Amino acid sequence: MYFNLNSIFSTFGGSGSEDAGELYSSGSGEERINIFSLASGHLYERFLRIMMLSVVKHTKTPVKFWFLKNYLSPTFKDFLPHMAEAHKFEYELVQYKWPRWLHQQTEKQRIIWGYKILFLDVLFPLSVKKIIFVDADQLCLSTFGGSGSEDAGELYSSGSGEERINIFSLASGHLYERFLRIMMLSVVKHTKTPVKFWFLKNYLSPTFKVVRADMKELYDLDLGGAPYGYTPFCDSRKEMDGFRFWNQGYWKNHLQGRSYHISALYVVDLKRFRRIAAGDRLRGQYQALSQDPNSLSNLDQDLPNNMIHQVAIRSLPQDWLWCETWCDDSSKKRAKTIDLCNNPLTKEAKLTAAMRIVEEWKDYDEEIKHLQESINAEHVDDMHRHETAAHTEL
């Protein structure tokens, strides 16, 4: 089934909310990078904060984060303006209702996955020309800035006239909200361009990432005419060969020698994405495949890989995403982001893995805790002054 793009705009409204408290703008007028992420739950929001901090610390261009509002906790939403002020990034919360005519998902995780891939053409204002998706459990490791690339031919200037970096993210639940805060902190610390975060109100997904690079390099990467770019799964950790399902059966035949790509980090040329109606194509294929409960096991990942012949994927350089589960230890030193993938062999807890794998994790976590403590102390002082003033009036 083919879906007309105009019907989706009429259903969703086509632009993010600008209600007080949901939009923070630095007003700097500088070019920015847009970054989208999701998280759900306090732990994942903790990861998200660290991801954001690592991005801002490593990215010279201003950054704007975009978040799906639906599953963000009140605590996280209250914290965002303070973190944005402290680290000089922008953010915006977006919210869209899943259309009635599109096959519904009932599990929270799968709903979040759907928001990651199905509505990229309508979640953001038309003025947003390009966006990077970063999972909450990712950490920025080095400078992304365009000058840091060793292959200048792979970079290009978007010429979009945007004045900041837009980052979209999702999270749901206390654990994931913790990750989300740390993701944000890592972004801000590595990104010198103004940042605006965008959040989908409905949900914030269980994902984790730490960024060690300047997102501008990824933002400016030439996608070679493809509407989006993803990093292929690593194949260097040989003891995991038995778990690489894409090297056998259906996926081996379908990919025909192409890579199977991971959905934890990707960059979208929204102008190109909209022009070729990639959103309509993805929704049409989703509508056909999702009727079968055995299809799209990893919805946000399987769908773009399934559609690789109709909607091209630019394979990003491998160092853009390092994951201990799939990548060998020797390649870690080249990593620009670290993703805390689940390990089917060890089943190690995410938080334990984060503190073991990412050297700067504890420092980021402590920095965010100190900011939270100072905010709480100011709140207590304000309440005390208000009570004292009220008592004096009596």
mmCIF file of C-alpha atoms in Angstrom:
data_model
loop_
_atom_site.group_PDB
_atom_site.id
_atom_site.type_symbol
_atom_site.label_atom_id
_atom_site.label_comp_id
_atom_site.label_asym_id
_atom_site.label_seq_id
_atom_site.Cartn_x
_atom_site.Cartn_y
_atom_site.Cartn_z
ATOM 1 C CA MET A 1 0.000 0.000 0.000
ATOM 2 C CA TYR A 2 1.294 3.477 -0.905
ATOM 3 C CA PHE A 3 0.674 6.367 1.479
ATOM 4 C CA ASN A 4 0.470 9.958 0.279
ATOM 5 C CA LEU A 5 2.828 12.259 2.159
ATOM 6 C CA ASN A 6 0.213 15.029 2.371
ATOM 7 C CA SER A 7 -2.135 12.764 4.309
ATOM 8 C CA ILE A 8 0.562 12.271 6.929
ATOM 9 C CA PHE A 9 1.194 15.993 7.284
ATOM 10 C CA SER A 10 -2.518 16.629 7.743
ATOM 11 C CA THR A 11 -2.626 13.946 10.428
ATOM 12 C CA PHE A 12 0.493 14.985 12.321
ATOM 13 C CA GLY A 13 0.698 18.721 11.826
ATOM 14 C CA GLY A 14 4.196 18.813 10.329
ATOM 15 C CA SER A 15 6.111 20.709 13.009
ATOM 16 C CA GLY A 16 7.277 20.300 16.573
ATOM 17 C CA SER A 17 5.569 21.870 19.560
ATOM 18 C CA GLU A 18 6.833 25.232 20.744
ATOM 19 C CA ASP A 19 4.960 25.360 24.064
ATOM 20 C CA ALA A 20 6.730 27.073 26.952
ATOM 21 C CA GLY A 21 9.130 24.659 28.569
ATOM 22 C CA GLU A 22 9.218 22.362 25.542
ATOM 23 C CA LEU A 23 11.545 24.474 23.419
ATOM 24 C CA TYR A 24 14.866 25.979 24.399
ATOM 25 C CA SER A 25 16.738 28.147 21.922
ATOM 26 C CA SER A 26 20.117 29.687 22.530
ATOM 27 C CA GLY A 27 19.306 32.513 20.156
ATOM 28 C CA SER A 28 22.917 32.425 18.996
ATOM 29 C CA GLY A 29 22.149 32.603 15.272
ATOM 30 C CA GLU A 30 25.012 30.174 14.567
ATOM 31 C CA GLU A 31 24.901 27.137 12.334
ATOM 32 C CA ARG A 32 23.832 24.037 14.273
ATOM 33 C CA ILE A 33 23.675 20.242 14.060
ATOM 34 C CA ASN A 34 20.376 18.442 14.719
ATOM 35 C CA ILE A 35 20.531 15.248 16.806
ATOM 36 C CA PHE A 36 17.531 12.998 17.487
ATOM 37 C CA SER A 37 17.430 10.426 20.282
ATOM 38 C CA LEU A 38 14.973 8.382 22.326
ATOM 39 C CA ALA A 39 14.958 6.975 25.848
ATOM 40 C CA SER A 40 12.423 5.434 28.206
ATOM 41 C CA GLY A 41 12.890 5.064 31.948
ATOM 42 C CA HIS A 42 15.220 6.666 34.462
ATOM 43 C CA LEU A 43 18.231 4.455 33.706
ATOM 44 C CA TYR A 44 18.017 5.160 29.984
ATOM 45 C CA GLU A 45 17.538 8.856 30.664
ATOM 46 C CA ARG A 46 20.729 8.677 32.712
ATOM 47 C CA PHE A 47 22.449 7.185 29.660
ATOM 48 C CA LEU A 48 20.883 9.881 27.496
ATOM 49 C CA ARG A 49 22.289 12.692 29.634
ATOM 50 C CA ILE A 50 25.768 11.211 29.330
ATOM 51 C CA MET A 51 25.431 10.785 25.561
ATOM 52 C CA MET A 52 24.386 14.425 25.267
ATOM 53 C CA LEU A 53 27.268 15.600 27.426
ATOM 54 C CA SER A 54 29.778 13.600 25.379
ATOM 55 C CA VAL A 55 28.425 15.056 22.119
ATOM 56 C CA VAL A 56 28.550 18.649 23.332
ATOM 57 C CA LYS A 57 32.064 18.203 24.735
ATOM 58 C CA HIS A 58 33.388 16.904 21.393
ATOM 59 C CA THR A 59 31.387 18.926 18.838
ATOM 60 C CA LYS A 60 32.510 22.433 17.945
ATOM 61 C CA THR A 61 29.341 23.312 16.027
ATOM 62 C CA PRO A 62 26.231 24.312 18.051
ATOM 63 C CA VAL A 63 23.912 21.354 18.654
ATOM 64 C CA LYS A 64 20.142 21.049 18.888
ATOM 65 C CA PHE A 65 18.727 17.863 20.427
ATOM 66 C CA TRP A 66 15.282 16.577 19.460
ATOM 67 C CA PHE A 67 13.393 14.169 21.737
ATOM 68 C CA LEU A 68 10.148 12.245 21.563
ATOM 69 C CA LYS A 69 8.168 13.656 24.475
ATOM 70 C CA ASN A 70 5.690 10.842 25.109
ATOM 71 C CA TYR A 71 7.775 8.769 27.509
ATOM 72 C CA LEU A 72 10.070 11.405 28.990
ATOM 73 C CA SER A 73 9.700 11.584 32.749
ATOM 74 C CA PRO A 74 8.680 14.864 34.425
ATOM 75 C CA THR A 75 12.035 14.801 36.225
ATOM 76 C CA PHE A 76 13.951 14.646 32.959
ATOM 77 C CA LYS A 77 11.843 17.380 31.365
ATOM 78 C CA ASP A 78 12.410 19.612 34.395
ATOM 79 C CA PHE A 79 16.169 18.963 34.206
ATOM 80 C CA LEU A 80 16.510 19.748 30.477
ATOM 81 C CA PRO A 81 16.374 23.577 30.681
ATOM 82 C CA HIS A 82 19.073 23.593 33.374
ATOM 83 C CA MET A 83 21.360 21.274 31.401
ATOM 84 C CA ALA A 84 20.759 23.280 28.216
ATOM 85 C CA GLU A 85 21.672 26.500 30.004
ATOM 86 C CA ALA A 86 24.762 24.984 31.628
ATOM 87 C CA HIS A 87 26.130 23.452 28.404
ATOM 88 C CA LYS A 88 24.773 25.917 25.844
ATOM 89 C CA PHE A 89 22.767 23.595 23.618
ATOM 90 C CA GLU A 90 19.213 23.787 22.313
ATOM 91 C CA TYR A 91 16.494 21.159 22.484
ATOM 92 C CA GLU A 92 12.938 20.583 21.353
ATOM 93 C CA LEU A 93 10.284 18.026 22.273
ATOM 94 C CA VAL A 94 8.140 16.606 19.475
ATOM 95 C CA GLN A 95 4.973 14.562 19.738
ATOM 96 C CA TYR A 96 2.983 12.684 17.106
ATOM 97 C CA LYS A 97 0.087 10.284 17.316
ATOM 98 C CA TRP A 98 0.508 6.976 15.479
ATOM 99 C CA PRO A 99 -1.984 7.200 12.584
ATOM 100 C CA ARG A 100 -5.049 4.965 12.818
ATOM 101 C CA TRP A 101 -4.634 3.701 9.263
ATOM 102 C CA LEU A 102 -1.113 2.360 9.884
ATOM 103 C CA HIS A 103 -0.741 -1.090 11.466
ATOM 104 C CA GLN A 104 -0.574 -0.604 15.242
ATOM 105 C CA GLN A 105 2.132 -1.942 17.531
ATOM 106 C CA THR A 106 1.144 -2.878 21.085
ATOM 107 C CA GLU A 107 4.505 -3.453 22.814
ATOM 108 C CA LYS A 108 6.165 -0.293 24.098
ATOM 109 C CA GLN A 109 9.586 -1.247 22.712
ATOM 110 C CA ARG A 110 8.218 -1.857 19.218
ATOM 111 C CA ILE A 111 6.250 1.403 19.277
ATOM 112 C CA ILE A 112 9.476 3.233 20.050
ATOM 113 C CA TRP A 113 11.284 1.387 17.262
ATOM 114 C CA GLY A 114 8.518 2.478 14.905
ATOM 115 C CA TYR A 115 9.016 6.127 15.786
ATOM 116 C CA LYS A 116 12.735 5.776 14.996
ATOM 117 C CA ILE A 117 12.167 4.887 11.339
ATOM 118 C CA LEU A 118 8.556 5.338 10.173
ATOM 119 C CA PHE A 119 7.977 9.072 10.596
ATOM 120 C CA LEU A 120 11.303 10.758 9.899
ATOM 121 C CA ASP A 121 9.759 12.882 7.139
ATOM 122 C CA VAL A 122 7.038 14.345 9.369
ATOM 123 C CA LEU A 123 8.474 14.497 12.901
ATOM 124 C CA PHE A 124 10.533 17.618 12.247
ATOM 125 C CA PRO A 125 9.811 21.039 10.720
ATOM 126 C CA LEU A 126 10.557 21.372 7.005
ATOM 127 C CA SER A 127 13.310 23.839 7.894
ATOM 128 C CA VAL A 128 15.334 20.947 9.368
ATOM 129 C CA LYS A 129 17.336 19.679 6.397
ATOM 130 C CA LYS A 130 19.459 16.999 8.066
ATOM 131 C CA ILE A 131 19.374 15.128 11.360
ATOM 132 C CA ILE A 132 21.517 12.580 13.210
ATOM 133 C CA PHE A 133 19.947 9.851 15.326
ATOM 134 C CA VAL A 134 22.021 8.830 18.353
ATOM 135 C CA ASP A 135 20.945 6.110 20.773
ATOM 136 C CA ALA A 136 20.948 7.113 24.423
ATOM 137 C CA ASP A 137 23.624 4.527 25.259
ATOM 138 C CA GLN A 138 26.271 6.051 23.015
ATOM 139 C CA LEU A 139 29.298 8.142 23.967
ATOM 140 C CA CYS A 140 31.170 10.620 21.804
ATOM 141 C CA LEU A 141 34.912 9.894 21.880
ATOM 142 C CA SER A 142 36.751 12.380 19.681
ATOM 143 C CA THR A 143 36.388 15.533 17.650
ATOM 144 C CA PHE A 144 33.814 15.264 14.846
ATOM 145 C CA GLY A 145 34.667 18.665 13.364
ATOM 146 C CA GLY A 146 34.975 18.734 9.602
ATOM 147 C CA SER A 147 38.675 19.531 9.756
ATOM 148 C CA GLY A 148 39.268 16.298 11.636
ATOM 149 C CA SER A 149 38.475 14.127 8.642
ATOM 150 C CA GLU A 150 41.442 12.496 6.937
ATOM 151 C CA ASP A 151 39.499 12.271 3.661
ATOM 152 C CA ALA A 152 38.305 15.750 2.762
ATOM 153 C CA GLY A 153 36.659 14.339 -0.345
ATOM 154 C CA GLU A 154 34.163 12.513 1.803
ATOM 155 C CA LEU A 155 32.914 15.761 3.353
ATOM 156 C CA TYR A 156 30.652 18.418 1.926
ATOM 157 C CA SER A 157 28.900 21.506 3.210
ATOM 158 C CA SER A 158 25.151 21.008 3.429
ATOM 159 C CA GLY A 159 24.547 24.633 2.491
ATOM 160 C CA SER A 160 21.276 24.374 4.382
ATOM 161 C CA GLY A 161 21.721 27.661 6.207
ATOM 162 C CA GLU A 162 20.858 25.993 9.502
ATOM 163 C CA GLU A 163 22.459 27.636 12.497
ATOM 164 C CA ARG A 164 22.766 24.676 14.841
ATOM 165 C CA ILE A 165 23.073 20.908 15.097
ATOM 166 C CA ASN A 166 19.727 19.160 15.617
ATOM 167 C CA ILE A 167 19.767 15.928 17.631
ATOM 168 C CA PHE A 168 16.699 13.710 18.025
ATOM 169 C CA SER A 169 16.495 11.126 20.810
ATOM 170 C CA LEU A 170 14.031 8.934 22.709
ATOM 171 C CA ALA A 171 14.032 7.224 26.103
ATOM 172 C CA SER A 172 11.504 5.554 28.407
ATOM 173 C CA GLY A 173 11.857 4.583 32.061
ATOM 174 C CA HIS A 174 14.098 5.690 34.909
ATOM 175 C CA LEU A 175 17.129 3.640 33.849
ATOM 176 C CA TYR A 176 17.053 4.923 30.289
ATOM 177 C CA GLU A 177 16.471 8.495 31.394
ATOM 178 C CA ARG A 178 19.754 8.228 33.305
ATOM 179 C CA PHE A 179 21.488 7.082 30.127
ATOM 180 C CA LEU A 180 19.774 9.884 28.210
ATOM 181 C CA ARG A 181 21.140 12.611 30.482
ATOM 182 C CA ILE A 182 24.675 11.277 30.126
ATOM 183 C CA MET A 183 24.325 10.993 26.341
ATOM 184 C CA MET A 184 23.257 14.645 26.200
ATOM 185 C CA LEU A 185 26.149 15.729 28.399
ATOM 186 C CA SER A 186 28.647 13.844 26.226
ATOM 187 C CA VAL A 187 27.236 15.508 23.099
ATOM 188 C CA VAL A 188 27.408 19.001 24.560
ATOM 189 C CA LYS A 189 30.957 18.585 25.842
ATOM 190 C CA HIS A 190 32.291 17.525 22.427
ATOM 191 C CA THR A 191 30.237 19.778 20.146
ATOM 192 C CA LYS A 192 31.204 23.424 19.785
ATOM 193 C CA THR A 193 28.428 24.275 17.325
ATOM 194 C CA PRO A 194 25.125 25.189 19.062
ATOM 195 C CA VAL A 195 23.031 22.080 19.725
ATOM 196 C CA LYS A 196 19.271 21.635 19.814
ATOM 197 C CA PHE A 197 17.872 18.375 21.194
ATOM 198 C CA TRP A 198 14.508 17.128 19.903
ATOM 199 C CA PHE A 199 12.471 14.617 21.907
ATOM 200 C CA LEU A 200 9.342 12.746 20.835
ATOM 201 C CA LYS A 201 6.820 13.357 23.610
ATOM 202 C CA ASN A 202 5.187 9.954 23.286
ATOM 203 C CA TYR A 203 8.156 7.724 24.066
ATOM 204 C CA LEU A 204 11.854 7.669 24.791
ATOM 205 C CA SER A 205 13.442 4.403 23.727
ATOM 206 C CA PRO A 206 15.727 1.875 25.495
ATOM 207 C CA THR A 207 19.002 2.709 23.803
ATOM 208 C CA PHE A 208 22.461 3.747 24.977
ATOM 209 C CA LYS A 209 25.446 5.489 23.445
ATOM 210 C CA VAL A 210 28.538 7.514 24.325
ATOM 211 C CA VAL A 211 29.961 9.958 21.786
ATOM 212 C CA ARG A 212 33.664 10.766 21.466
ATOM 213 C CA ALA A 213 33.620 12.725 18.229
ATOM 214 C CA ASP A 214 32.526 16.072 16.843
ATOM 215 C CA MET A 215 29.141 15.431 15.231
ATOM 216 C CA LYS A 216 29.845 18.030 12.552
ATOM 217 C CA GLU A 217 31.999 15.523 10.675
ATOM 218 C CA LEU A 218 29.122 13.061 10.515
ATOM 219 C CA TYR A 219 26.651 15.852 9.775
ATOM 220 C CA ASP A 220 28.716 16.971 6.765
ATOM 221 C CA LEU A 221 29.484 13.485 5.440
ATOM 222 C CA ASP A 222 28.548 13.119 1.776
ATOM 223 C CA LEU A 223 25.845 10.442 1.562
ATOM 224 C CA GLY A 224 26.392 9.991 -2.169
ATOM 225 C CA GLY A 225 22.743 10.558 -3.067
ATOM 226 C CA ALA A 226 21.382 8.155 -0.436
ATOM 227 C CA PRO A 227 18.714 9.584 1.907
ATOM 228 C CA TYR A 228 20.450 8.215 4.993
ATOM 229 C CA GLY A 229 23.654 6.633 6.234
ATOM 230 C CA TYR A 230 24.063 3.806 8.762
ATOM 231 C CA THR A 231 27.092 1.995 10.161
ATOM 232 C CA PRO A 232 27.437 -1.695 9.193
ATOM 233 C CA PHE A 233 27.675 -4.261 11.980
ATOM 234 C CA CYS A 234 31.287 -5.076 12.874
ATOM 235 C CA ASP A 235 32.583 -8.504 11.877
ATOM 236 C CA SER A 236 35.972 -8.411 13.629
ATOM 237 C CA ARG A 237 35.062 -10.226 16.882
ATOM 238 C CA LYS A 238 35.154 -13.751 15.479
ATOM 239 C CA GLU A 239 33.795 -15.543 18.565
ATOM 240 C CA MET A 240 30.431 -13.914 17.790
ATOM 241 C CA ASP A 241 30.159 -15.351 14.264
ATOM 242 C CA GLY A 242 27.429 -17.761 15.342
ATOM 243 C CA PHE A 243 25.194 -14.835 16.336
ATOM 244 C CA ARG A 244 25.541 -12.942 13.044
ATOM 245 C CA PHE A 245 22.137 -13.902 11.634
ATOM 246 C CA TRP A 246 22.575 -11.607 8.631
ATOM 247 C CA ASN A 247 25.286 -13.884 7.205
ATOM 248 C CA GLN A 248 22.879 -16.752 6.614
ATOM 249 C CA GLY A 249 19.391 -17.626 5.420
ATOM 250 C CA TYR A 250 16.960 -14.892 4.390
ATOM 251 C CA TRP A 251 19.246 -11.951 5.096
ATOM 252 C CA LYS A 252 22.216 -13.389 3.218
ATOM 253 C CA ASN A 253 20.046 -13.909 0.137
ATOM 254 C CA HIS A 254 18.263 -10.566 0.442
ATOM 255 C CA LEU A 255 21.329 -8.379 0.984
ATOM 256 C CA GLN A 256 23.200 -9.916 -1.972
ATOM 257 C CA GLY A 257 26.614 -9.025 -0.610
ATOM 258 C CA ARG A 258 25.593 -5.730 0.981
ATOM 259 C CA SER A 259 26.147 -5.019 4.665
ATOM 260 C CA TYR A 260 23.499 -5.369 7.364
ATOM 261 C CA HIS A 261 23.430 -2.025 9.173
ATOM 262 C CA ILE A 262 22.901 -1.210 12.856
ATOM 263 C CA SER A 263 20.253 1.373 13.781
ATOM 264 C CA ALA A 264 21.984 2.810 16.876
ATOM 265 C CA LEU A 265 23.473 5.739 14.940
ATOM 266 C CA TYR A 266 22.421 7.160 11.596
ATOM 267 C CA VAL A 267 22.324 10.442 9.693
ATOM 268 C CA VAL A 268 19.343 11.452 7.541
ATOM 269 C CA ASP A 269 19.337 13.934 4.662
ATOM 270 C CA LEU A 270 15.730 14.974 5.277
ATOM 271 C CA LYS A 271 15.573 17.046 2.105
ATOM 272 C CA ARG A 272 16.539 14.044 -0.033
ATOM 273 C CA PHE A 273 14.455 11.692 2.162
ATOM 274 C CA ARG A 274 11.310 13.755 1.540
ATOM 275 C CA ARG A 275 12.035 14.335 -2.146
ATOM 276 C CA ILE A 276 12.137 10.616 -2.976
ATOM 277 C CA ALA A 277 9.152 9.867 -0.679
ATOM 278 C CA ALA A 278 11.294 7.483 1.375
ATOM 279 C CA GLY A 279 8.862 7.779 4.285
ATOM 280 C CA ASP A 280 5.955 6.631 2.117
ATOM 281 C CA ARG A 281 8.005 3.696 0.833
ATOM 282 C CA LEU A 282 9.061 2.613 4.321
ATOM 283 C CA ARG A 283 5.512 2.882 5.670
ATOM 284 C CA GLY A 284 4.156 0.927 2.729
ATOM 285 C CA GLN A 285 6.633 -1.915 3.260
ATOM 286 C CA TYR A 286 6.018 -1.802 7.012
ATOM 287 C CA GLN A 287 2.264 -2.105 6.441
ATOM 288 C CA ALA A 288 2.814 -5.191 4.277
ATOM 289 C CA LEU A 289 5.377 -6.937 6.501
ATOM 290 C CA SER A 290 3.995 -6.079 9.936
ATOM 291 C CA GLN A 291 0.874 -8.173 9.421
ATOM 292 C CA ASP A 292 3.135 -11.214 9.922
ATOM 293 C CA PRO A 293 4.226 -11.458 13.592
ATOM 294 C CA ASN A 294 7.402 -13.261 12.474
ATOM 295 C CA SER A 295 8.563 -10.309 10.362
ATOM 296 C CA LEU A 296 10.521 -7.244 11.486
ATOM 297 C CA SER A 297 11.862 -8.762 14.707
ATOM 298 C CA ASN A 298 14.009 -5.636 15.144
ATOM 299 C CA LEU A 299 11.625 -3.188 13.512
ATOM 300 C CA ASP A 300 13.823 -0.081 13.435
ATOM 301 C CA GLN A 301 16.746 -2.063 12.024
ATOM 302 C CA ASP A 302 15.145 -4.736 9.871
ATOM 303 C CA LEU A 303 12.931 -2.328 7.919
ATOM 304 C CA PRO A 304 15.649 -0.086 6.414
ATOM 305 C CA ASN A 305 17.831 -3.139 5.712
ATOM 306 C CA ASN A 306 14.878 -4.885 4.074
ATOM 307 C CA MET A 307 14.293 -1.793 1.897
ATOM 308 C CA ILE A 308 17.948 -1.343 0.931
ATOM 309 C CA HIS A 309 17.200 -2.017 -2.768
ATOM 310 C CA GLN A 310 14.402 0.609 -2.864
ATOM 311 C CA VAL A 311 15.776 3.180 -0.372
ATOM 312 C CA ALA A 312 19.572 3.201 -0.555
ATOM 313 C CA ILE A 313 21.742 3.195 2.576
ATOM 314 C CA ARG A 314 25.144 4.890 2.579
ATOM 315 C CA SER A 315 27.471 2.731 4.689
ATOM 316 C CA LEU A 316 29.239 4.976 7.198
ATOM 317 C CA PRO A 317 32.913 4.314 8.023
ATOM 318 C CA GLN A 318 33.174 1.549 10.627
ATOM 319 C CA ASP A 319 34.830 3.773 13.240
ATOM 320 C CA TRP A 320 31.623 5.751 13.634
ATOM 321 C CA LEU A 321 30.194 3.028 15.863
ATOM 322 C CA TRP A 322 32.189 0.636 18.015
ATOM 323 C CA CYS A 323 30.400 -2.045 20.004
ATOM 324 C CA GLU A 324 32.311 -4.507 22.163
ATOM 325 C CA THR A 325 29.902 -7.330 21.322
ATOM 326 C CA TRP A 326 30.721 -7.286 17.597
ATOM 327 C CA CYS A 327 34.004 -5.331 17.263
ATOM 328 C CA ASP A 328 37.415 -6.570 18.403
ATOM 329 C CA ASP A 329 39.407 -4.789 21.103
ATOM 330 C CA SER A 330 42.082 -3.456 18.746
ATOM 331 C CA SER A 331 39.542 -1.349 16.824
ATOM 332 C CA LYS A 332 38.312 0.476 19.935
ATOM 333 C CA LYS A 333 41.087 3.086 19.775
ATOM 334 C CA ARG A 334 39.700 4.318 16.434
ATOM 335 C CA ALA A 335 36.104 4.550 17.670
ATOM 336 C CA LYS A 336 34.266 7.857 17.353
ATOM 337 C CA THR A 337 31.275 6.581 19.298
ATOM 338 C CA ILE A 338 30.881 3.625 21.661
ATOM 339 C CA ASP A 339 27.566 1.782 21.700
ATOM 340 C CA LEU A 340 26.586 -0.430 24.633
ATOM 341 C CA CYS A 341 25.134 -3.311 22.616
ATOM 342 C CA ASN A 342 23.573 -6.245 24.407
ATOM 343 C CA ASN A 343 25.907 -9.245 24.549
ATOM 344 C CA PRO A 344 24.034 -12.544 24.029
ATOM 345 C CA LEU A 345 26.967 -14.470 25.554
ATOM 346 C CA THR A 346 27.576 -12.544 28.780
ATOM 347 C CA LYS A 347 24.188 -10.807 29.222
ATOM 348 C CA GLU A 348 26.057 -8.130 31.185
ATOM 349 C CA ALA A 349 23.906 -5.323 32.611
ATOM 350 C CA LYS A 350 24.104 -2.062 30.643
ATOM 351 C CA LEU A 351 25.177 0.089 33.565
ATOM 352 C CA THR A 352 27.921 -2.365 34.544
ATOM 353 C CA ALA A 353 29.121 -2.484 30.941
ATOM 354 C CA ALA A 354 29.103 1.310 30.669
ATOM 355 C CA MET A 355 31.370 1.770 33.691
ATOM 356 C CA ARG A 356 33.729 -0.997 32.509
ATOM 357 C CA ILE A 357 33.965 -0.123 28.808
ATOM 358 C CA VAL A 358 33.852 3.683 28.800
ATOM 359 C CA GLU A 359 36.696 5.318 30.704
ATOM 360 C CA GLU A 360 35.030 8.738 30.936
ATOM 361 C CA TRP A 361 31.633 7.370 32.003
ATOM 362 C CA LYS A 362 32.089 7.981 35.739
ATOM 363 C CA ASP A 363 33.343 11.538 35.186
ATOM 364 C CA TYR A 364 30.324 12.375 33.033
ATOM 365 C CA ASP A 365 27.956 10.757 35.515
ATOM 366 C CA GLU A 366 29.481 12.729 38.394
ATOM 367 C CA GLU A 367 29.272 15.992 36.460
ATOM 368 C CA ILE A 368 25.568 15.464 35.852
ATOM 369 C CA LYS A 369 24.975 14.516 39.496
ATOM 370 C CA HIS A 370 26.666 17.735 40.630
ATOM 371 C CA LEU A 371 24.455 19.757 38.285
ATOM 372 C CA GLN A 372 21.353 17.989 39.615
ATOM 373 C CA GLU A 373 22.443 18.613 43.209
ATOM 374 C CA SER A 374 23.006 22.316 42.551
ATOM 375 C CA ILE A 375 19.574 22.583 40.921
ATOM 376 C CA ASN A 376 17.952 20.838 43.892
ATOM 377 C CA ALA A 377 19.796 23.105 46.333
ATOM 378 C CA GLU A 378 18.614 26.210 44.486
ATOM 379 C CA HIS A 379 15.057 24.861 44.527
ATOM 380 C CA VAL A 380 15.216 24.306 48.302
ATOM 381 C CA ASP A 381 16.622 27.818 48.803
ATOM 382 C CA ASP A 382 13.836 29.316 46.698
ATOM 383 C CA MET A 383 11.209 27.451 48.701
ATOM 384 C CA HIS A 384 12.804 28.592 51.958
ATOM 385 C CA ARG A 385 12.870 32.245 50.824
ATOM 386 C CA HIS A 386 9.237 31.998 49.740
ATOM 387 C CA GLU A 387 8.192 30.517 53.093
ATOM 388 C CA THR A 388 10.183 33.169 54.991
ATOM 389 C CA ALA A 389 8.592 35.970 52.978
ATOM 390 C CA ALA A 390 5.115 34.540 53.552
ATOM 391 C CA HIS A 391 5.781 34.241 57.288
ATOM 392 C CA THR A 392 7.072 37.843 57.433
ATOM 393 C CA GLU A 393 3.916 39.117 55.746
ATOM 394 C CA LEU A 394 1.833 37.392 58.422
#
